[in-house]
Short mmCIF file of C-alpha atoms in Angstrom, two decimals:
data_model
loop_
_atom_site.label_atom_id
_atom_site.label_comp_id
_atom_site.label_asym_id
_atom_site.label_seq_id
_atom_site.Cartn_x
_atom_site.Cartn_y
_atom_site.Cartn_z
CA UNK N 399 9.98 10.03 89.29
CA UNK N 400 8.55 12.89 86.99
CA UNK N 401 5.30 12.41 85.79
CA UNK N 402 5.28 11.19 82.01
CA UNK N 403 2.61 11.29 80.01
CA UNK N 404 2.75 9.41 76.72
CA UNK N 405 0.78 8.47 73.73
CA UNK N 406 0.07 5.48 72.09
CA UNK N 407 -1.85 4.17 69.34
CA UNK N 408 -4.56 1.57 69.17
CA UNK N 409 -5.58 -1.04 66.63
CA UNK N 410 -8.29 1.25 64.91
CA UNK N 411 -5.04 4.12 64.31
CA UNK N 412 -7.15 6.24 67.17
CA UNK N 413 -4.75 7.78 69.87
CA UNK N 414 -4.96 7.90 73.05
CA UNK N 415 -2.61 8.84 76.21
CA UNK N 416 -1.10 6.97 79.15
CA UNK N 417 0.29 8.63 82.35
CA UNK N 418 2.69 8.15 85.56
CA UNK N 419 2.18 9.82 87.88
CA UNK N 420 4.44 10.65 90.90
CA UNK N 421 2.08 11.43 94.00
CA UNK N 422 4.86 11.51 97.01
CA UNK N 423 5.68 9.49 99.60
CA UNK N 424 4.02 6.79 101.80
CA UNK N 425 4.47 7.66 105.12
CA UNK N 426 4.44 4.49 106.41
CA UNK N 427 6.69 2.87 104.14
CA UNK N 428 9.01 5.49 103.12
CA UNK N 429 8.18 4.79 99.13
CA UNK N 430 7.46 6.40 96.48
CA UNK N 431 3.97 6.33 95.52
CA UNK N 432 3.32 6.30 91.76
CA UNK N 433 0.34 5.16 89.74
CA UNK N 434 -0.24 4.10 86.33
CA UNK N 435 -3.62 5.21 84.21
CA UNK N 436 -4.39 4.55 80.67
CA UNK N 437 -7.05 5.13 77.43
CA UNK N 438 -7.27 8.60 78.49
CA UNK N 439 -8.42 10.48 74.92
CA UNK N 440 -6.74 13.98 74.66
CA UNK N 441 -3.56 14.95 76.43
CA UNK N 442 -5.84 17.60 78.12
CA UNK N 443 -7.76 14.83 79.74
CA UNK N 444 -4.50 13.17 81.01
CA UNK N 445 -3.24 16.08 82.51
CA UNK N 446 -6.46 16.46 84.44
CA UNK N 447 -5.88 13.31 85.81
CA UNK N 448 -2.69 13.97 86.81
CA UNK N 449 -3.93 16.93 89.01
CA UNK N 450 -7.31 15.29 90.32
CA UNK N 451 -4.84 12.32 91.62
CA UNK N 452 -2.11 14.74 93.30
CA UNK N 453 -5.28 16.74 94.60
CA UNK N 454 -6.91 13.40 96.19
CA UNK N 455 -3.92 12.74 97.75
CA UNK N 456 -2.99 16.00 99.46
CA UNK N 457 -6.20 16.15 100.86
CA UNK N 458 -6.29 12.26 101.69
CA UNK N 459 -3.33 10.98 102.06
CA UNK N 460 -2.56 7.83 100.01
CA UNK N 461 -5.98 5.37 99.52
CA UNK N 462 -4.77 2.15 98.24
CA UNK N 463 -6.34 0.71 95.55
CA UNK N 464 -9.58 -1.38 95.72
CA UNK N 465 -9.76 -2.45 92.18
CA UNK N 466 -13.22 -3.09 91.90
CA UNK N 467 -13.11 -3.47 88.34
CA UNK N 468 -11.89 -5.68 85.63
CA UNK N 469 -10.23 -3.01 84.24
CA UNK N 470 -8.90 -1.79 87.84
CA UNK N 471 -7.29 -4.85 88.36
CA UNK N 472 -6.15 -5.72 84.47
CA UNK N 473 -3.87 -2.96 85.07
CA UNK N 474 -2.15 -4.02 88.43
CA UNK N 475 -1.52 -7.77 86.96
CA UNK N 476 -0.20 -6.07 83.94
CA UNK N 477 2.15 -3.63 85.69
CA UNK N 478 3.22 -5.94 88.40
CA UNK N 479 2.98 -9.72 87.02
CA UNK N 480 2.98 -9.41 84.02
CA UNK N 481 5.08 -6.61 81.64
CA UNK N 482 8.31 -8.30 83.52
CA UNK N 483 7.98 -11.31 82.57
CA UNK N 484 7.98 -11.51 78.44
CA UNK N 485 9.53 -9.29 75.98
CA UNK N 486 8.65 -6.07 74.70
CA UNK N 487 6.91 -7.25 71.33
CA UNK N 488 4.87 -9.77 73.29
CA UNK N 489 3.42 -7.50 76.15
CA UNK N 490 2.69 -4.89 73.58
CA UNK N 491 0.62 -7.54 71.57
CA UNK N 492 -0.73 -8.08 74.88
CA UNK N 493 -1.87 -4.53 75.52
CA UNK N 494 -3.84 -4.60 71.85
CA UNK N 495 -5.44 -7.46 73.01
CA UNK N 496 -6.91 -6.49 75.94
CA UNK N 497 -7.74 -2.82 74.50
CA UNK N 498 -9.24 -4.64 71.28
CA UNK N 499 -11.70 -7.30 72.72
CA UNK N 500 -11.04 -8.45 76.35
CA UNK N 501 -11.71 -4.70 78.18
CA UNK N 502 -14.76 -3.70 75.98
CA UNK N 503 -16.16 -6.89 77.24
CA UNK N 504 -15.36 -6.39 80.71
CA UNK N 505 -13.44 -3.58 81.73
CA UNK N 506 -16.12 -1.70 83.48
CA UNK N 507 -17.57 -4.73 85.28
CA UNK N 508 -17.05 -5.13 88.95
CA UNK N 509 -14.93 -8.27 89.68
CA UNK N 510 -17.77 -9.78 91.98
CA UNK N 511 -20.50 -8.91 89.56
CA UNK N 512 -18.94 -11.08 86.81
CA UNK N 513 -20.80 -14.53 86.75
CA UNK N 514 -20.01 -17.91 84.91
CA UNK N 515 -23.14 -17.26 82.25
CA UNK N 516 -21.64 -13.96 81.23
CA UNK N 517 -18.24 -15.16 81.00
CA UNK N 518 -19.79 -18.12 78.66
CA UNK N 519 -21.35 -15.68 76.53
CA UNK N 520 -18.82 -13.68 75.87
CA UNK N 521 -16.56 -16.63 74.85
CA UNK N 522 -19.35 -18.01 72.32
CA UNK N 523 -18.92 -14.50 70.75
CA UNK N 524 -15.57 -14.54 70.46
CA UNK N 525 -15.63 -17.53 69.01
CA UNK N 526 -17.67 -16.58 66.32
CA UNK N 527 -15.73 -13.80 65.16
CA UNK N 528 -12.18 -15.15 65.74
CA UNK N 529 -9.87 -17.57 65.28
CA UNK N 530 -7.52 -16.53 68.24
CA UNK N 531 -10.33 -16.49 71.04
CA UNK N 532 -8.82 -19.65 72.94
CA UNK N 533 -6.04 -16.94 73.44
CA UNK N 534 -8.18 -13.49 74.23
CA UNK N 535 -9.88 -16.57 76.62
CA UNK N 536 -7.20 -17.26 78.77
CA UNK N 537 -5.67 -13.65 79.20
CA UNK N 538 -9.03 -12.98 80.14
CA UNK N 539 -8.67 -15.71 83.18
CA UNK N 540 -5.09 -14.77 83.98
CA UNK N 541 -6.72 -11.47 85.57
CA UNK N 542 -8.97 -13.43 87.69
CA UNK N 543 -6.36 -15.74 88.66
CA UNK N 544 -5.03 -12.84 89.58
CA UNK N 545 -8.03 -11.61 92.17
CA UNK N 546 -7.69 -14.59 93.50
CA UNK N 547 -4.14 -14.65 94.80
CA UNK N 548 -4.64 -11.12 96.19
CA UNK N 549 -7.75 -11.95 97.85
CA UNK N 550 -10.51 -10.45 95.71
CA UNK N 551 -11.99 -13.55 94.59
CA UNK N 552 -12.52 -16.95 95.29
CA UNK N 553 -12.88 -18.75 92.38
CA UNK N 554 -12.40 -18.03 88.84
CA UNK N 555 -15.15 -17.68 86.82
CA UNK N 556 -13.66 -18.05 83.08
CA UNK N 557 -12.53 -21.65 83.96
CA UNK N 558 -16.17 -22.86 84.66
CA UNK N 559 -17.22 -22.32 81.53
CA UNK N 560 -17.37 -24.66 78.31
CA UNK N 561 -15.20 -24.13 75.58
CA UNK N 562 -17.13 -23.44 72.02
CA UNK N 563 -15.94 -25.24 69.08
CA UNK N 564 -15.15 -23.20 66.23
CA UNK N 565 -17.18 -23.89 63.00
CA UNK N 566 -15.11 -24.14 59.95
CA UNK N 567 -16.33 -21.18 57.17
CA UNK N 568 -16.25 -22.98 54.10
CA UNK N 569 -12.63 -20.74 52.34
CA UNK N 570 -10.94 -21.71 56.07
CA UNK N 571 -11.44 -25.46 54.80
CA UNK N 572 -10.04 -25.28 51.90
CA UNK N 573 -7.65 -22.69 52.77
CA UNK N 574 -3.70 -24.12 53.05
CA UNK N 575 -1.45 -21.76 54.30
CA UNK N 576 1.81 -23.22 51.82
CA UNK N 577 2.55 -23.58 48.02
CA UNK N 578 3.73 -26.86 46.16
CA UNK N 579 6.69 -26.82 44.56
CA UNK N 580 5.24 -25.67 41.88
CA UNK N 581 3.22 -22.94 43.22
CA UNK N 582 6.49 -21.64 45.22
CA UNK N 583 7.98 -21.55 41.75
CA UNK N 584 5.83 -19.87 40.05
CA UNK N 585 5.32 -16.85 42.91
CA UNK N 586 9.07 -16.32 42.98
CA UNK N 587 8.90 -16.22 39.04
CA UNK N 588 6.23 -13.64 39.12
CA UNK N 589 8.64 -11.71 41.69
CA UNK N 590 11.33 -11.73 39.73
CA UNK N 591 9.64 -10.77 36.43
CA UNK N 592 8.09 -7.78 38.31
CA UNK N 593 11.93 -6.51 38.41
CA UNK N 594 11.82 -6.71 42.33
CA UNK N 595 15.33 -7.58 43.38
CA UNK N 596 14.81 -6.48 47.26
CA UNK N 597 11.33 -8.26 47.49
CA UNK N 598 12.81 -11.40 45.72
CA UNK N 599 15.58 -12.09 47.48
CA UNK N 600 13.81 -11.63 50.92
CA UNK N 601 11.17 -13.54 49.62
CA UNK N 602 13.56 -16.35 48.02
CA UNK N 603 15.22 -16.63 52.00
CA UNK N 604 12.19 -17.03 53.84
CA UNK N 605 11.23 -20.36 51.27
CA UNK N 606 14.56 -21.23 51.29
CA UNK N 607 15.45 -21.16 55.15
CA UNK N 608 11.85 -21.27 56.89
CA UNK N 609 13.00 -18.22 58.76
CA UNK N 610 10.53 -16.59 60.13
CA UNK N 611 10.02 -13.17 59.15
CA UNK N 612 11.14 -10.67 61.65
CA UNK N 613 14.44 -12.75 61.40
CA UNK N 614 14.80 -12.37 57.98
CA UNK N 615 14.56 -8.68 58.63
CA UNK N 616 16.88 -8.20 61.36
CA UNK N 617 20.02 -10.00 59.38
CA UNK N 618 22.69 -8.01 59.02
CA UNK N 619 25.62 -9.31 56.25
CA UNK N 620 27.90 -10.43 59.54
CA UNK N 621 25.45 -12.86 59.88
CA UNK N 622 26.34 -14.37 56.56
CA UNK N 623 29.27 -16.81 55.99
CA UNK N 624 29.97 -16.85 52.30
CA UNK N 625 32.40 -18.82 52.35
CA UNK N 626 30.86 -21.78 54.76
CA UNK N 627 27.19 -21.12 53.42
CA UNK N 628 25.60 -20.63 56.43
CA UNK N 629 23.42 -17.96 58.15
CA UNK N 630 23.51 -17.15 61.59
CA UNK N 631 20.15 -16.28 63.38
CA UNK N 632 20.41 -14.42 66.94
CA UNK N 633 18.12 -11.59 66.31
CA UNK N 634 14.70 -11.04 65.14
CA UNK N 635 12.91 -7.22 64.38
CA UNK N 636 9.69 -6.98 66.14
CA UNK N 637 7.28 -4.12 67.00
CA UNK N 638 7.73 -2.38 70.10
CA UNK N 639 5.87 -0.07 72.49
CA UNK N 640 4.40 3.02 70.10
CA UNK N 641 4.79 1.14 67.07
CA UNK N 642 8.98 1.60 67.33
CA UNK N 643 10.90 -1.27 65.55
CA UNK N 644 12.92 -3.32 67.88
CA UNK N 645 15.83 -5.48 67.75
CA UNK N 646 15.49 -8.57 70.58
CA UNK N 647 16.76 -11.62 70.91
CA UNK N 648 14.78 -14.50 68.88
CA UNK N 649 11.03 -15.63 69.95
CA UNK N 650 12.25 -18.59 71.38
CA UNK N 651 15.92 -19.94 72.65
CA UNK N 652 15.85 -22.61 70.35
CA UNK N 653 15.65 -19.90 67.70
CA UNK N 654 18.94 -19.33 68.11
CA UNK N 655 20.85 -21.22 65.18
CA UNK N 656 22.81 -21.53 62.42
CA UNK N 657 21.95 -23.22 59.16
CA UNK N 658 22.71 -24.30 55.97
CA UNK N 659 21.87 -22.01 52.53
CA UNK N 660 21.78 -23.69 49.16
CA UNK N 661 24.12 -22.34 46.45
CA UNK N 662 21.29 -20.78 44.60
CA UNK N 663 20.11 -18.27 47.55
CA UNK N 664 23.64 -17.73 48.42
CA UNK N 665 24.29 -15.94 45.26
CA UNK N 666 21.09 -14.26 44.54
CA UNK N 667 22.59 -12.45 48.19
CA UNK N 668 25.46 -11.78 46.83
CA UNK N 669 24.16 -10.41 43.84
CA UNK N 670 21.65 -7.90 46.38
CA UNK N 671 24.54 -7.08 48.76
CA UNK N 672 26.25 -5.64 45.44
CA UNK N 673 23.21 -4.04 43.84
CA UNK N 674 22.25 -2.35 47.52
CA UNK N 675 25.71 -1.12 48.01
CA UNK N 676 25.90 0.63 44.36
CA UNK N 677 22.51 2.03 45.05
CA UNK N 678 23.05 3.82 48.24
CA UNK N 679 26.87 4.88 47.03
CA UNK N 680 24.57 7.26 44.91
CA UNK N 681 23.05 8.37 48.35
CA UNK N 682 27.04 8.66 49.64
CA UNK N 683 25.71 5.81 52.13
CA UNK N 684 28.27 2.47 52.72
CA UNK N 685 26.74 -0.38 53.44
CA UNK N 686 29.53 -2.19 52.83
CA UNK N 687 29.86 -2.32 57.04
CA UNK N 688 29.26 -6.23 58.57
CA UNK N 689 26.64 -4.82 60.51
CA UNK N 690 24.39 -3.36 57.47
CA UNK N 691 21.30 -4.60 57.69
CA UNK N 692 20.04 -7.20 54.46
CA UNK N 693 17.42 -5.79 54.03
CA UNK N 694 16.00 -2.06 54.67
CA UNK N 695 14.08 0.67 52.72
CA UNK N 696 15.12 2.93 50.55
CA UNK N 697 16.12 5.43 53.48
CA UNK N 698 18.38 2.60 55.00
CA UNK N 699 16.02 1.71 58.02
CA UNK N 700 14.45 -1.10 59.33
CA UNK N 701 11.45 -2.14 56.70
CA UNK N 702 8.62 -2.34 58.82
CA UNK N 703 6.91 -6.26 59.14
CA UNK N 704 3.23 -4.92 57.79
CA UNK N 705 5.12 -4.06 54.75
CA UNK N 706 6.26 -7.20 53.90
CA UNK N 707 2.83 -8.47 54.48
CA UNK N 708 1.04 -6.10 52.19
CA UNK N 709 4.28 -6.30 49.57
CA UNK N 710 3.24 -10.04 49.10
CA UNK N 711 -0.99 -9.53 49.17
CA UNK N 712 0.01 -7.29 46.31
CA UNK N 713 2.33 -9.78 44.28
CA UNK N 714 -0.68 -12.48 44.67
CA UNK N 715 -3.38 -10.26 43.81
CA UNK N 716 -1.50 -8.57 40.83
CA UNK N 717 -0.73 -12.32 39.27
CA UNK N 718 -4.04 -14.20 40.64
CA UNK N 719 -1.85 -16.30 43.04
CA UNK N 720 -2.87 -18.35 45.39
CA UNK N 721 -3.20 -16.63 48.44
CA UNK N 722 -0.74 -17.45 51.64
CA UNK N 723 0.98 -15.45 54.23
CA UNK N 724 4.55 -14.22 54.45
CA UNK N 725 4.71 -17.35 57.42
CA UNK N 726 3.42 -19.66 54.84
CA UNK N 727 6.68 -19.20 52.92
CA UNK N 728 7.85 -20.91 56.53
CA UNK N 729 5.24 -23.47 56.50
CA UNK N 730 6.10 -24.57 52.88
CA UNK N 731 9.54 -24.78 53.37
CA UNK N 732 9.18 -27.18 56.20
CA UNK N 733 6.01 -28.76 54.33
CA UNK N 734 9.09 -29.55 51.31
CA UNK N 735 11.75 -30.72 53.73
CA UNK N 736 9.60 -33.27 55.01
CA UNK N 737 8.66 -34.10 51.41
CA UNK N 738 12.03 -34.54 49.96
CA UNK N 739 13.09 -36.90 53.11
CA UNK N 740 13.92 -34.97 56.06
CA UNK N 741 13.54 -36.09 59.39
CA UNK N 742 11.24 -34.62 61.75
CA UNK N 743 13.82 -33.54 64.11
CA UNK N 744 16.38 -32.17 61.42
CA UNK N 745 13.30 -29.97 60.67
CA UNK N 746 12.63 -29.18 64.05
CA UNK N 747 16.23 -27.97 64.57
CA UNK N 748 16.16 -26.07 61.38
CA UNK N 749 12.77 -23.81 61.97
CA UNK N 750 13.83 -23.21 65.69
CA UNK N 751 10.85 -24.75 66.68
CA UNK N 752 10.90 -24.90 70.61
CA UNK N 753 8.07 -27.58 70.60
CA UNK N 754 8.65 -30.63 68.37
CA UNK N 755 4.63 -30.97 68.57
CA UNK N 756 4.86 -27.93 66.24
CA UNK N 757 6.72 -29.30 63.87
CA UNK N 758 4.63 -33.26 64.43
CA UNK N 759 1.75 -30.72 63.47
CA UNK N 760 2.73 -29.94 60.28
CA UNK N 761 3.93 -33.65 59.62
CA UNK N 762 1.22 -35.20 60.14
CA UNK N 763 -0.24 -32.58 57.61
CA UNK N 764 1.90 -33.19 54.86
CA UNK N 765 1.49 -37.03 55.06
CA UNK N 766 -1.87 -37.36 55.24
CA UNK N 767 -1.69 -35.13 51.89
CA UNK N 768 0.78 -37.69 50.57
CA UNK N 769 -2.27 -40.18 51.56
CA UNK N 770 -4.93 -38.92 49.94
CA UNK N 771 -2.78 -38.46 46.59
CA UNK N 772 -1.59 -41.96 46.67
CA UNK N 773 -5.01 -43.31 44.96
CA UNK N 774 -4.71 -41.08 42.32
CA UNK N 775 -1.42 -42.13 41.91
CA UNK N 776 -2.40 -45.69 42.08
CA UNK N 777 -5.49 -45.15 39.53
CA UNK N 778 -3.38 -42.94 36.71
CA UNK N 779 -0.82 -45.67 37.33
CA UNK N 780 -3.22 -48.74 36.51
CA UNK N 781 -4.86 -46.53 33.94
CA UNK N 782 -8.82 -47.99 34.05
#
């Protein structure tokens, strides 16, 4: 293998470099021998690397690894039990996490230095500063679990410890992630009226068929039956390795589907498929091909997902909307379903959920809404 090195861009847009590294052969197992090292700064740096390893090696032969650190040993589970096993969008969240909050932590610790108490601590602070630290958590104790199957450790020190409970802030409990009705109404409205065709109809198909939103992006007009009023989902566009879009197959098998479209969405598609293909007829492009993709900039690529995200902060800030995410248009669609009489697995079929706890979830949400609103009904009703 030729030595690669490559670069790659964390969280805080600061780049750094990656290299493999082709060392020679083991003598005693006839194999290559090739290494992996990361979060090198300049390219300079990683080529120095490069030529301390091969010089360590001429001069010792091939020393096997003693991972004494977290870090050390992070990057053996990752390479070897790890990047295999899940898709590329997922590992490369993976990577962000670790470089983000779990390696500062403990990357330069020594795998037998790390105790219970500083393992503890470091959760409570997570805690405090994020919602997602149940999940930066257990990554964390998937290295050790790690140590422990090759030896290096014999127990695991994140799974002593006591998990924190989160305190609410006071906009999280209030916050609700979906519109009403009424609310959904009035943001398409405001869409429309801002003379956003593109935006509207991707916005109207995520409330109108809970897709989620890298599916919505990776449609292409194949996918679309016309004539039966259904949509096929087998794809979704997710972020790859150096920020590349990606097409893969859906998060999930049972996101694999096919469902229903109301009249109404149908033709505001139709009505986009003709005003895309007259626009980019001006550009000489055709995207009058089944496999066109729905939706796309104005360069006919792949819109990027943070777009989408920052397309809708925009459209709620500009009209003093109430603030969701793009996968609250999911949540509200399912949050209606189960309003207007839907059962929970019809629903569950229809999101692709994989878990029907994820669906019970948002159930048990919506009717204990209906609950609360029920003596208000009951007092305007009686009227004293």
């Amino acid at each position: 293998m030729a030595n690669q090195i490559t670069k790659y861009k964390k969280k805080d847009g600061k780049t750094y470099y990656k290299i493999q590294a082709y060392l020679g052969m083991n003598a005693e197992t006839g194999k290559e021998i090739n290494v992996t090292r990361q979060g090198f700064a300049s390219k300079k740096d990683a080529e120095m690397a490069i030529s301390r390893l091969k010089v360590e090696f001429e001069e010792r032969g091939y020393q096997k690894a003693t991972y004494n650190t977290f870090q050390e040993l992070y990057e053996l589970w990752f390479d070897s039990a790890y990047k295999n096993t899940v898709k590329e969008s997922t590992y490369v969240k993976t990577i962000e996490l670790f470089e983000n909050h779990i390696l500062p932590a403990f990357g330069s610790r020594k795998l037998d230095k790390i105790s219970v108490t500083y393992c503890q601590a470091t959760v409570n602070k997570w805690c405090e500063g994020f919602t997602n630290f149940r999940v930066m958590k257990n990554y964390a104790a998937r290295v050790f679990d790690y140590a422990i199957t090759l030896g290096l450790l014999r127990d695991n020190p994140m799974k002593k410890i006591t998990m924190p409970k989160r305190k609410l802030m006071i906009d999280e409990e209030k916050g609700e992630n979906f519109y009403t009705k009424e609310e959904l109404q009035q943001f398409l409205s405001c869409v429309k009226s801002d003379g956003l065709n593109r935006w509207y109809t991707l916005f109207r198909l995520l409330a109108f068929s809970g897709m989620r939103k890298g599916e919505a992006l990776g449609l292409e007009w194949k996918d679309i039956d016309f004539k039966s009023g259904k949509v096929t989902i087998s794809k979704t566009l997710a972020r790859g390795e150096n920020n590349t879009l990606i097409i893969q197959t859906p998060k999930t098998r049972s996101g694999m589907r096919t469902i229903a479209l109301d009249e109404n969405t149908l033709a505001i598609l139709k009505e986009w498929r003709r005003e895309q293909a007259k626009d980019f007829l001006k550009l000489g492009i055709n995207t009058m091909k089944p496999s066109q993709p729905i939706f796309t900039t104005y360069q006919n690529e792949y819109i990027q997902l943070v777009t989408v995200t920052n397309r809708m902060k925009r459209i709620i800030q500009k009209h003093d909307l109430k603030v969701i995410t793009t996968h609250g248009l999911r949540h509200t669609h399912c949050s209606l379903l189960f309003e207007a009489g839907v059962s929970i697995q019809e629903v569950k079929e229809r999101l692709g959920h994989s878990d029907i706890q994820t669906t019970m979830n948002i159930y048990a949400h919506v009717t204990e809404k209906a609950r609360e609103e029920s003596a208000e009904k009951f007092a305007s009703h009686v009227g004293f």
